[in-house]
Amino acid sequence: MAFTLTWYGHASMGMIVDGYQLLVDPYFGDNPVSSITADQAEADFILISHGHGDHTADALGIAKRTGATLIANYEIANWYEEKGIKNVHGQHLGGGFKYPFGYLKLTLALHGSAMPDGSYGGNPAGFLLTTNDGKKIYLACDTGLFGDMRLIGEEGIDLTVLPIGDNFTMGPQDALRAVKLIQPKHVIPVHFDTWDLIVQDPEKWAEAVQAETSTKAHVLKPGQTFSLD
Ligand code: NI
Ligand code: MN
């Protein structure tokens, strides 16, 4: 089964898993580095890691247009349900559910999660996806470094996506430590260069990953796609 992940810039990603389109943290219209517009986004499922605007901005419109099922923590799922989205699935940290595209578990993330209108958005999450043929993809989403990334790594991670921007999330140094804890086969850096505050040198970071770990680092430009065989 082919698995692809397209990075749209910032933390917005599209994954195609067993033919299903998964859209993660859609932020297009106000995203200065987005490679697509909200109208171009396709989704069978929309995954929301936490409530901040740079992860939720276009979710409501895309969910309404596509009829996609929105997956998030229980509080965020309820918030979207109150906004008129019928297909929502609430989970919580540590809990997994078997969807048609695979088994999706919500993982710990050290961050905030207030909704754009100030509503309580529960706890922020990362996502651990086990595809139907056993591939493991860990999206850390917005988080600082935490030692239990080692536990996630024990599952045997094929691909992880880590923030490297610093200020709001892990910076390059802690993201390198995260790679060492998770020990994935492949890593993709995100959540950098969107604004001046989080400008980084991803190539330099990738060189450090190559030099100090056995993980392959893949630096994408917004709009580029990574494939896992
Ligand atoms: Ni955030
Ligand atoms: Mn963010």
Short mmCIF file of N, CA and C in Angstrom, two decimals, residues 55-218:
data_model
loop_
_atom_site.label_atom_id
_atom_site.label_comp_id
_atom_site.label_asym_id
_atom_site.label_seq_id
_atom_site.Cartn_x
_atom_site.Cartn_y
_atom_site.Cartn_z
N HIS A 55 -3.96 26.06 13.16
CA HIS A 55 -4.20 24.62 12.94
C HIS A 55 -5.66 24.34 12.61
N THR A 56 -6.52 25.35 12.84
CA THR A 56 -7.96 25.13 12.68
C THR A 56 -8.62 26.08 11.68
N ALA A 57 -7.88 27.09 11.22
CA ALA A 57 -8.49 28.23 10.52
C ALA A 57 -9.50 27.83 9.45
N ASP A 58 -9.16 26.86 8.61
CA ASP A 58 -10.04 26.54 7.48
C ASP A 58 -10.81 25.23 7.66
N ALA A 59 -10.76 24.67 8.85
CA ALA A 59 -11.39 23.35 9.06
C ALA A 59 -12.90 23.40 8.89
N LEU A 60 -13.52 24.44 9.44
CA LEU A 60 -14.98 24.51 9.41
C LEU A 60 -15.50 24.56 7.97
N GLY A 61 -14.92 25.43 7.17
CA GLY A 61 -15.36 25.57 5.79
C GLY A 61 -15.13 24.31 4.98
N ILE A 62 -13.98 23.68 5.18
CA ILE A 62 -13.66 22.47 4.41
C ILE A 62 -14.54 21.31 4.86
N ALA A 63 -14.80 21.23 6.17
CA ALA A 63 -15.68 20.16 6.67
C ALA A 63 -17.08 20.32 6.09
N LYS A 64 -17.56 21.56 6.02
CA LYS A 64 -18.90 21.80 5.46
C LYS A 64 -18.94 21.47 3.98
N ARG A 65 -17.92 21.88 3.25
CA ARG A 65 -17.90 21.67 1.80
C ARG A 65 -17.75 20.20 1.43
N THR A 66 -16.88 19.48 2.15
CA THR A 66 -16.55 18.11 1.76
C THR A 66 -17.40 17.05 2.48
N GLY A 67 -17.97 17.41 3.64
CA GLY A 67 -18.67 16.40 4.44
C GLY A 67 -17.72 15.45 5.14
N ALA A 68 -16.44 15.83 5.19
CA ALA A 68 -15.43 14.98 5.83
C ALA A 68 -15.74 14.80 7.31
N THR A 69 -15.30 13.67 7.84
CA THR A 69 -15.40 13.42 9.28
C THR A 69 -14.25 14.12 9.99
N LEU A 70 -14.58 14.92 10.99
CA LEU A 70 -13.56 15.67 11.73
C LEU A 70 -13.18 14.90 12.99
N ILE A 71 -11.89 14.62 13.13
CA ILE A 71 -11.36 13.85 14.26
C ILE A 71 -10.50 14.78 15.12
N ALA A 72 -10.79 14.80 16.41
CA ALA A 72 -10.02 15.64 17.33
C ALA A 72 -10.28 15.17 18.74
N ASN A 73 -9.72 15.86 19.71
CA ASN A 73 -10.08 15.53 21.09
C ASN A 73 -11.57 15.86 21.29
N TYR A 74 -12.12 15.35 22.37
CA TYR A 74 -13.56 15.42 22.60
C TYR A 74 -14.08 16.86 22.64
N GLU A 75 -13.32 17.76 23.28
CA GLU A 75 -13.76 19.15 23.42
C GLU A 75 -13.81 19.84 22.05
N ILE A 76 -12.78 19.62 21.26
CA ILE A 76 -12.74 20.24 19.93
C ILE A 76 -13.81 19.63 19.03
N ALA A 77 -13.99 18.32 19.11
CA ALA A 77 -15.03 17.66 18.32
C ALA A 77 -16.40 18.24 18.66
N ASN A 78 -16.66 18.46 19.95
CA ASN A 78 -17.93 19.05 20.38
C ASN A 78 -18.09 20.48 19.86
N TRP A 79 -16.99 21.23 19.87
CA TRP A 79 -17.02 22.62 19.41
C TRP A 79 -17.45 22.66 17.95
N TYR A 80 -16.90 21.76 17.13
CA TYR A 80 -17.28 21.72 15.71
C TYR A 80 -18.70 21.21 15.52
N GLU A 81 -19.13 20.30 16.37
CA GLU A 81 -20.50 19.79 16.29
C GLU A 81 -21.48 20.94 16.56
N GLU A 82 -21.15 21.77 17.54
CA GLU A 82 -22.00 22.94 17.85
C GLU A 82 -22.02 23.94 16.71
N LYS A 83 -20.96 23.93 15.89
CA LYS A 83 -20.92 24.84 14.73
C LYS A 83 -21.62 24.23 13.51
N GLY A 84 -22.21 23.06 13.67
CA GLY A 84 -23.00 22.47 12.60
C GLY A 84 -22.34 21.34 11.82
N ILE A 85 -21.16 20.89 12.27
CA ILE A 85 -20.52 19.76 11.60
C ILE A 85 -21.08 18.46 12.17
N LYS A 86 -21.73 17.69 11.30
CA LYS A 86 -22.41 16.49 11.80
C LYS A 86 -21.46 15.32 12.00
N ASN A 87 -20.49 15.20 11.09
CA ASN A 87 -19.58 14.05 11.17
C ASN A 87 -18.35 14.41 12.00
N VAL A 88 -18.43 14.18 13.29
CA VAL A 88 -17.26 14.39 14.14
C VAL A 88 -17.00 13.12 14.93
N HIS A 89 -15.73 12.90 15.25
CA HIS A 89 -15.37 11.77 16.09
C HIS A 89 -14.39 12.25 17.16
N GLY A 90 -14.85 12.30 18.40
CA GLY A 90 -14.00 12.73 19.51
C GLY A 90 -13.25 11.55 20.10
N GLN A 91 -11.98 11.76 20.38
CA GLN A 91 -11.17 10.75 21.07
C GLN A 91 -10.49 11.46 22.25
N HIS A 92 -9.63 10.78 22.92
CA HIS A 92 -8.79 11.48 23.89
C HIS A 92 -7.42 10.86 24.01
N LEU A 93 -6.52 11.59 24.65
CA LEU A 93 -5.11 11.20 24.68
C LEU A 93 -4.94 9.76 25.17
N GLY A 94 -4.18 9.00 24.42
CA GLY A 94 -3.95 7.60 24.76
C GLY A 94 -4.97 6.66 24.16
N GLY A 95 -6.08 7.21 23.67
CA GLY A 95 -7.14 6.39 23.08
C GLY A 95 -6.98 6.29 21.58
N GLY A 96 -7.21 5.10 21.06
CA GLY A 96 -7.16 4.88 19.62
C GLY A 96 -8.49 4.40 19.10
N PHE A 97 -8.70 4.52 17.81
CA PHE A 97 -9.93 4.04 17.17
C PHE A 97 -9.59 3.53 15.79
N LYS A 98 -10.26 2.44 15.39
CA LYS A 98 -10.02 1.85 14.07
C LYS A 98 -10.94 2.50 13.05
N TYR A 99 -10.35 3.31 12.18
CA TYR A 99 -11.07 3.94 11.07
C TYR A 99 -10.81 3.10 9.81
N PRO A 100 -11.52 3.39 8.71
CA PRO A 100 -11.24 2.62 7.48
C PRO A 100 -9.80 2.78 6.99
N PHE A 101 -9.16 3.91 7.31
CA PHE A 101 -7.78 4.16 6.84
C PHE A 101 -6.73 3.59 7.77
N GLY A 102 -7.12 3.11 8.95
CA GLY A 102 -6.16 2.57 9.91
C GLY A 102 -6.54 2.91 11.33
N TYR A 103 -5.64 2.58 12.25
CA TYR A 103 -5.88 2.79 13.68
C TYR A 103 -5.19 4.08 14.10
N LEU A 104 -5.97 5.01 14.62
CA LEU A 104 -5.43 6.33 14.96
C LEU A 104 -5.50 6.55 16.46
N LYS A 105 -4.34 6.84 17.05
CA LYS A 105 -4.25 7.08 18.49
C LYS A 105 -3.86 8.53 18.73
N LEU A 106 -4.49 9.15 19.71
CA LEU A 106 -4.08 10.49 20.13
C LEU A 106 -2.96 10.37 21.16
N THR A 107 -1.92 11.15 20.96
CA THR A 107 -0.75 11.08 21.84
C THR A 107 -0.58 12.39 22.60
N LEU A 108 0.23 12.33 23.62
CA LEU A 108 0.57 13.51 24.43
C LEU A 108 1.22 14.59 23.58
N ALA A 109 0.91 15.84 23.87
CA ALA A 109 1.65 16.96 23.30
C ALA A 109 1.73 18.04 24.37
N LEU A 110 2.87 18.69 24.49
CA LEU A 110 3.04 19.75 25.48
C LEU A 110 2.84 21.09 24.78
N HIS A 111 1.65 21.67 24.97
CA HIS A 111 1.29 22.87 24.22
C HIS A 111 0.00 23.42 24.82
N GLY A 112 -0.67 24.38 24.15
CA GLY A 112 -1.98 24.86 24.56
C GLY A 112 -3.02 24.39 23.57
N SER A 113 -4.29 24.75 23.78
CA SER A 113 -5.32 24.28 22.85
C SER A 113 -6.58 25.14 22.83
N ALA A 114 -6.48 26.41 23.26
CA ALA A 114 -7.68 27.27 23.22
C ALA A 114 -8.17 27.40 21.78
N MET A 115 -9.50 27.42 21.62
CA MET A 115 -10.08 27.60 20.29
C MET A 115 -9.93 29.08 19.88
N PRO A 116 -10.06 29.38 18.60
CA PRO A 116 -9.90 30.77 18.14
C PRO A 116 -10.85 31.76 18.84
N ASP A 117 -12.02 31.31 19.27
CA ASP A 117 -12.96 32.21 19.97
C ASP A 117 -12.74 32.20 21.48
N GLY A 118 -11.67 31.55 21.93
CA GLY A 118 -11.37 31.52 23.36
C GLY A 118 -11.99 30.36 24.10
N SER A 119 -12.83 29.56 23.43
CA SER A 119 -13.44 28.39 24.07
C SER A 119 -12.36 27.40 24.52
N TYR A 120 -12.71 26.62 25.52
CA TYR A 120 -11.80 25.58 26.02
C TYR A 120 -11.63 24.49 24.95
N GLY A 121 -10.40 24.22 24.60
CA GLY A 121 -10.15 23.23 23.55
C GLY A 121 -9.51 21.95 24.06
N GLY A 122 -9.66 21.68 25.37
CA GLY A 122 -9.10 20.43 25.90
C GLY A 122 -7.59 20.42 25.85
N ASN A 123 -7.02 19.24 25.81
CA ASN A 123 -5.57 19.09 25.76
C ASN A 123 -5.09 18.92 24.32
N PRO A 124 -3.94 19.52 24.00
CA PRO A 124 -3.39 19.35 22.66
C PRO A 124 -2.93 17.91 22.45
N ALA A 125 -2.90 17.49 21.21
CA ALA A 125 -2.56 16.10 20.90
C ALA A 125 -1.59 16.00 19.74
N GLY A 126 -0.92 14.87 19.67
CA GLY A 126 -0.26 14.42 18.46
C GLY A 126 -1.05 13.23 17.93
N PHE A 127 -0.63 12.67 16.80
CA PHE A 127 -1.34 11.54 16.21
C PHE A 127 -0.37 10.41 15.90
N LEU A 128 -0.76 9.21 16.28
CA LEU A 128 0.00 8.02 15.91
C LEU A 128 -0.90 7.13 15.06
N LEU A 129 -0.58 7.06 13.79
CA LEU A 129 -1.39 6.29 12.83
C LEU A 129 -0.72 4.96 12.53
N THR A 130 -1.48 3.88 12.68
CA THR A 130 -1.03 2.57 12.21
C THR A 130 -1.86 2.22 10.99
N THR A 131 -1.22 2.15 9.84
CA THR A 131 -1.98 1.90 8.61
C THR A 131 -2.44 0.43 8.60
N ASN A 132 -3.33 0.13 7.66
CA ASN A 132 -3.89 -1.22 7.61
C ASN A 132 -2.84 -2.28 7.30
N ASP A 133 -1.71 -1.87 6.71
CA ASP A 133 -0.64 -2.84 6.49
C ASP A 133 0.52 -2.66 7.47
N GLY A 134 0.24 -1.96 8.59
CA GLY A 134 1.18 -1.98 9.71
C GLY A 134 2.24 -0.89 9.73
N LYS A 135 2.15 0.07 8.82
CA LYS A 135 3.11 1.18 8.88
C LYS A 135 2.72 2.13 10.01
N LYS A 136 3.74 2.71 10.64
CA LYS A 136 3.49 3.60 11.78
C LYS A 136 3.96 5.01 11.45
N ILE A 137 3.05 5.94 11.54
CA ILE A 137 3.35 7.35 11.27
C ILE A 137 3.00 8.16 12.51
N TYR A 138 3.99 8.86 13.02
CA TYR A 138 3.78 9.68 14.23
C TYR A 138 3.92 11.15 13.89
N LEU A 139 2.79 11.88 14.01
CA LEU A 139 2.79 13.33 13.84
C LEU A 139 2.84 13.94 15.23
N ALA A 140 3.97 14.52 15.60
CA ALA A 140 4.10 15.08 16.95
C ALA A 140 3.22 16.30 17.14
N CYS A 141 2.94 17.01 16.05
CA CYS A 141 2.17 18.26 16.06
C CYS A 141 2.83 19.29 16.97
N ASP A 142 2.11 20.32 17.40
CA ASP A 142 2.77 21.37 18.19
C ASP A 142 3.09 20.82 19.57
N THR A 143 4.37 20.76 19.89
CA THR A 143 4.76 20.25 21.21
C THR A 143 6.18 20.65 21.54
N GLY A 144 6.47 20.67 22.83
CA GLY A 144 7.85 20.68 23.29
C GLY A 144 8.34 19.25 23.40
N LEU A 145 9.63 19.14 23.67
CA LEU A 145 10.24 17.82 23.84
C LEU A 145 9.71 17.16 25.12
N PHE A 146 9.43 15.87 25.07
CA PHE A 146 9.09 15.14 26.29
C PHE A 146 9.66 13.72 26.21
N GLY A 147 10.06 13.21 27.38
CA GLY A 147 10.77 11.93 27.41
C GLY A 147 9.95 10.75 26.95
N ASP A 148 8.63 10.84 27.06
CA ASP A 148 7.78 9.72 26.66
C ASP A 148 7.72 9.55 25.14
N MET A 149 8.38 10.44 24.40
CA MET A 149 8.53 10.17 22.96
C MET A 149 9.25 8.84 22.76
N ARG A 150 10.05 8.45 23.74
CA ARG A 150 10.73 7.17 23.67
C ARG A 150 9.72 6.01 23.63
N LEU A 151 8.63 6.14 24.41
CA LEU A 151 7.59 5.11 24.43
C LEU A 151 6.91 5.00 23.06
N ILE A 152 6.68 6.16 22.46
CA ILE A 152 6.07 6.16 21.13
C ILE A 152 7.02 5.48 20.14
N GLY A 153 8.31 5.79 20.28
CA GLY A 153 9.31 5.18 19.41
C GLY A 153 9.38 3.67 19.55
N GLU A 154 9.03 3.16 20.73
CA GLU A 154 9.07 1.70 20.94
C GLU A 154 8.11 0.96 20.01
N GLU A 155 7.12 1.68 19.48
CA GLU A 155 6.18 1.02 18.56
C GLU A 155 6.82 0.74 17.21
N GLY A 156 7.98 1.38 16.93
CA GLY A 156 8.65 1.15 15.65
C GLY A 156 8.11 2.09 14.59
N ILE A 157 8.62 3.31 14.57
CA ILE A 157 8.03 4.37 13.74
C ILE A 157 8.71 4.43 12.37
N ASP A 158 7.90 4.37 11.33
CA ASP A 158 8.42 4.49 9.96
C ASP A 158 8.68 5.95 9.60
N LEU A 159 7.74 6.80 9.95
CA LEU A 159 7.86 8.22 9.60
C LEU A 159 7.37 9.07 10.76
N THR A 160 8.13 10.08 11.14
CA THR A 160 7.64 11.06 12.11
C THR A 160 7.74 12.46 11.52
N VAL A 161 6.82 13.31 11.92
CA VAL A 161 6.81 14.70 11.51
C VAL A 161 6.96 15.54 12.77
N LEU A 162 8.01 16.37 12.80
CA LEU A 162 8.33 17.13 14.01
C LEU A 162 8.39 18.63 13.73
N PRO A 163 7.92 19.43 14.68
CA PRO A 163 8.11 20.88 14.55
C PRO A 163 9.56 21.23 14.88
N ILE A 164 10.12 22.22 14.18
CA ILE A 164 11.49 22.66 14.48
C ILE A 164 11.58 24.17 14.64
N GLY A 165 10.44 24.87 14.62
CA GLY A 165 10.46 26.33 14.52
C GLY A 165 10.94 27.09 15.73
N ASP A 166 10.87 26.43 16.93
CA ASP A 166 11.21 27.10 18.20
C ASP A 166 10.13 28.13 18.54
N ASN A 167 10.29 28.78 19.65
CA ASN A 167 9.37 29.78 20.22
C ASN A 167 8.01 29.18 20.63
N PHE A 168 7.25 28.62 19.68
CA PHE A 168 5.94 28.04 20.02
C PHE A 168 6.02 26.53 20.23
N THR A 169 7.06 25.92 19.71
CA THR A 169 7.22 24.45 19.75
C THR A 169 8.70 24.14 19.97
N MET A 170 9.04 22.88 19.88
CA MET A 170 10.44 22.49 19.89
C MET A 170 11.22 23.30 18.85
N GLY A 171 12.46 23.62 19.19
CA GLY A 171 13.37 24.18 18.21
C GLY A 171 14.25 23.08 17.65
N PRO A 172 15.20 23.44 16.81
CA PRO A 172 16.02 22.43 16.13
C PRO A 172 16.78 21.50 17.10
N GLN A 173 17.33 22.06 18.17
CA GLN A 173 18.12 21.22 19.09
C GLN A 173 17.25 20.16 19.75
N ASP A 174 16.09 20.59 20.28
CA ASP A 174 15.21 19.62 20.93
C ASP A 174 14.59 18.67 19.90
N ALA A 175 14.35 19.14 18.69
CA ALA A 175 13.80 18.25 17.66
C ALA A 175 14.81 17.16 17.30
N LEU A 176 16.10 17.50 17.36
CA LEU A 176 17.15 16.49 17.13
C LEU A 176 17.14 15.46 18.27
N ARG A 177 16.95 15.95 19.50
CA ARG A 177 16.84 15.02 20.64
C ARG A 177 15.60 14.14 20.48
N ALA A 178 14.53 14.72 19.96
CA ALA A 178 13.30 13.94 19.74
C ALA A 178 13.54 12.81 18.75
N VAL A 179 14.30 13.10 17.69
CA VAL A 179 14.62 12.05 16.71
C VAL A 179 15.35 10.90 17.41
N LYS A 180 16.26 11.26 18.32
CA LYS A 180 17.03 10.24 19.03
C LYS A 180 16.14 9.40 19.95
N LEU A 181 15.10 10.01 20.52
CA LEU A 181 14.17 9.27 21.37
C LEU A 181 13.24 8.37 20.54
N ILE A 182 12.77 8.90 19.42
CA ILE A 182 11.75 8.19 18.62
C ILE A 182 12.40 7.16 17.69
N GLN A 183 13.59 7.47 17.19
CA GLN A 183 14.32 6.60 16.27
C GLN A 183 13.48 6.14 15.08
N PRO A 184 12.87 7.10 14.37
CA PRO A 184 12.07 6.73 13.20
C PRO A 184 12.97 6.42 12.01
N LYS A 185 12.40 5.76 11.00
CA LYS A 185 13.17 5.54 9.76
C LYS A 185 13.31 6.86 9.00
N HIS A 186 12.25 7.67 9.00
CA HIS A 186 12.24 8.93 8.26
C HIS A 186 11.68 10.04 9.13
N VAL A 187 12.17 11.26 8.91
CA VAL A 187 11.61 12.42 9.62
C VAL A 187 11.44 13.59 8.66
N ILE A 188 10.35 14.33 8.86
CA ILE A 188 10.07 15.54 8.08
C ILE A 188 9.88 16.70 9.07
N PRO A 189 10.62 17.81 8.90
CA PRO A 189 10.43 18.97 9.77
C PRO A 189 9.31 19.89 9.27
N VAL A 190 8.53 20.43 10.21
CA VAL A 190 7.45 21.38 9.87
C VAL A 190 7.42 22.51 10.91
N HIS A 191 6.43 23.40 10.78
CA HIS A 191 6.20 24.49 11.73
C HIS A 191 7.42 25.42 11.83
N PHE A 192 7.97 25.77 10.66
CA PHE A 192 9.08 26.74 10.62
C PHE A 192 8.91 27.61 9.37
N ASP A 193 9.55 28.80 9.39
CA ASP A 193 9.59 29.73 8.25
C ASP A 193 8.25 30.35 7.87
N THR A 194 7.22 30.11 8.67
CA THR A 194 5.91 30.71 8.37
C THR A 194 5.94 32.21 8.64
N TRP A 195 6.56 32.56 9.77
CA TRP A 195 6.71 33.95 10.19
C TRP A 195 8.16 34.15 10.61
N ASP A 196 8.59 35.42 10.70
CA ASP A 196 9.96 35.74 11.10
C ASP A 196 10.35 35.07 12.42
N LEU A 197 9.39 34.96 13.33
CA LEU A 197 9.66 34.43 14.66
C LEU A 197 10.12 32.97 14.65
N ILE A 198 9.77 32.24 13.61
CA ILE A 198 10.13 30.81 13.59
C ILE A 198 10.95 30.44 12.34
N VAL A 199 11.73 31.41 11.86
CA VAL A 199 12.63 31.11 10.74
C VAL A 199 13.75 30.19 11.22
N GLN A 200 14.01 29.13 10.47
CA GLN A 200 15.05 28.16 10.81
C GLN A 200 15.79 27.73 9.54
N ASP A 201 16.88 26.99 9.74
CA ASP A 201 17.62 26.43 8.61
C ASP A 201 17.38 24.92 8.58
N PRO A 202 16.36 24.46 7.86
CA PRO A 202 16.00 23.04 7.90
C PRO A 202 17.07 22.13 7.31
N GLU A 203 17.82 22.64 6.32
CA GLU A 203 18.88 21.82 5.71
C GLU A 203 19.99 21.54 6.73
N LYS A 204 20.32 22.57 7.50
CA LYS A 204 21.35 22.40 8.53
C LYS A 204 20.86 21.38 9.57
N TRP A 205 19.58 21.48 9.91
CA TRP A 205 19.00 20.53 10.87
C TRP A 205 19.05 19.11 10.30
N ALA A 206 18.69 18.97 9.04
CA ALA A 206 18.69 17.65 8.40
C ALA A 206 20.10 17.07 8.39
N GLU A 207 21.10 17.92 8.18
CA GLU A 207 22.50 17.44 8.20
C GLU A 207 22.87 16.91 9.58
N ALA A 208 22.41 17.59 10.62
CA ALA A 208 22.68 17.12 11.99
C ALA A 208 21.99 15.78 12.24
N VAL A 209 20.76 15.64 11.74
CA VAL A 209 20.05 14.36 11.89
C VAL A 209 20.82 13.24 11.20
N GLN A 210 21.27 13.51 9.97
CA GLN A 210 22.02 12.50 9.21
C GLN A 210 23.32 12.13 9.92
N ALA A 211 23.98 13.16 10.51
CA ALA A 211 25.29 12.94 11.13
C ALA A 211 25.18 12.19 12.46
N GLU A 212 24.09 12.45 13.20
CA GLU A 212 24.04 11.93 14.58
C GLU A 212 23.07 10.78 14.79
N THR A 213 22.28 10.46 13.78
CA THR A 213 21.30 9.37 13.94
C THR A 213 21.27 8.53 12.66
N SER A 214 20.53 7.43 12.68
CA SER A 214 20.38 6.63 11.46
C SER A 214 19.06 6.93 10.75
N THR A 215 18.40 8.00 11.18
CA THR A 215 17.14 8.44 10.56
C THR A 215 17.42 9.24 9.30
N LYS A 216 16.58 9.05 8.28
CA LYS A 216 16.70 9.87 7.06
C LYS A 216 15.80 11.09 7.20
N ALA A 217 16.40 12.28 7.07
CA ALA A 217 15.64 13.53 7.15
C ALA A 217 15.26 14.00 5.75
N HIS A 218 14.02 14.42 5.59
CA HIS A 218 13.52 14.87 4.30
C HIS A 218 12.98 16.29 4.45
#
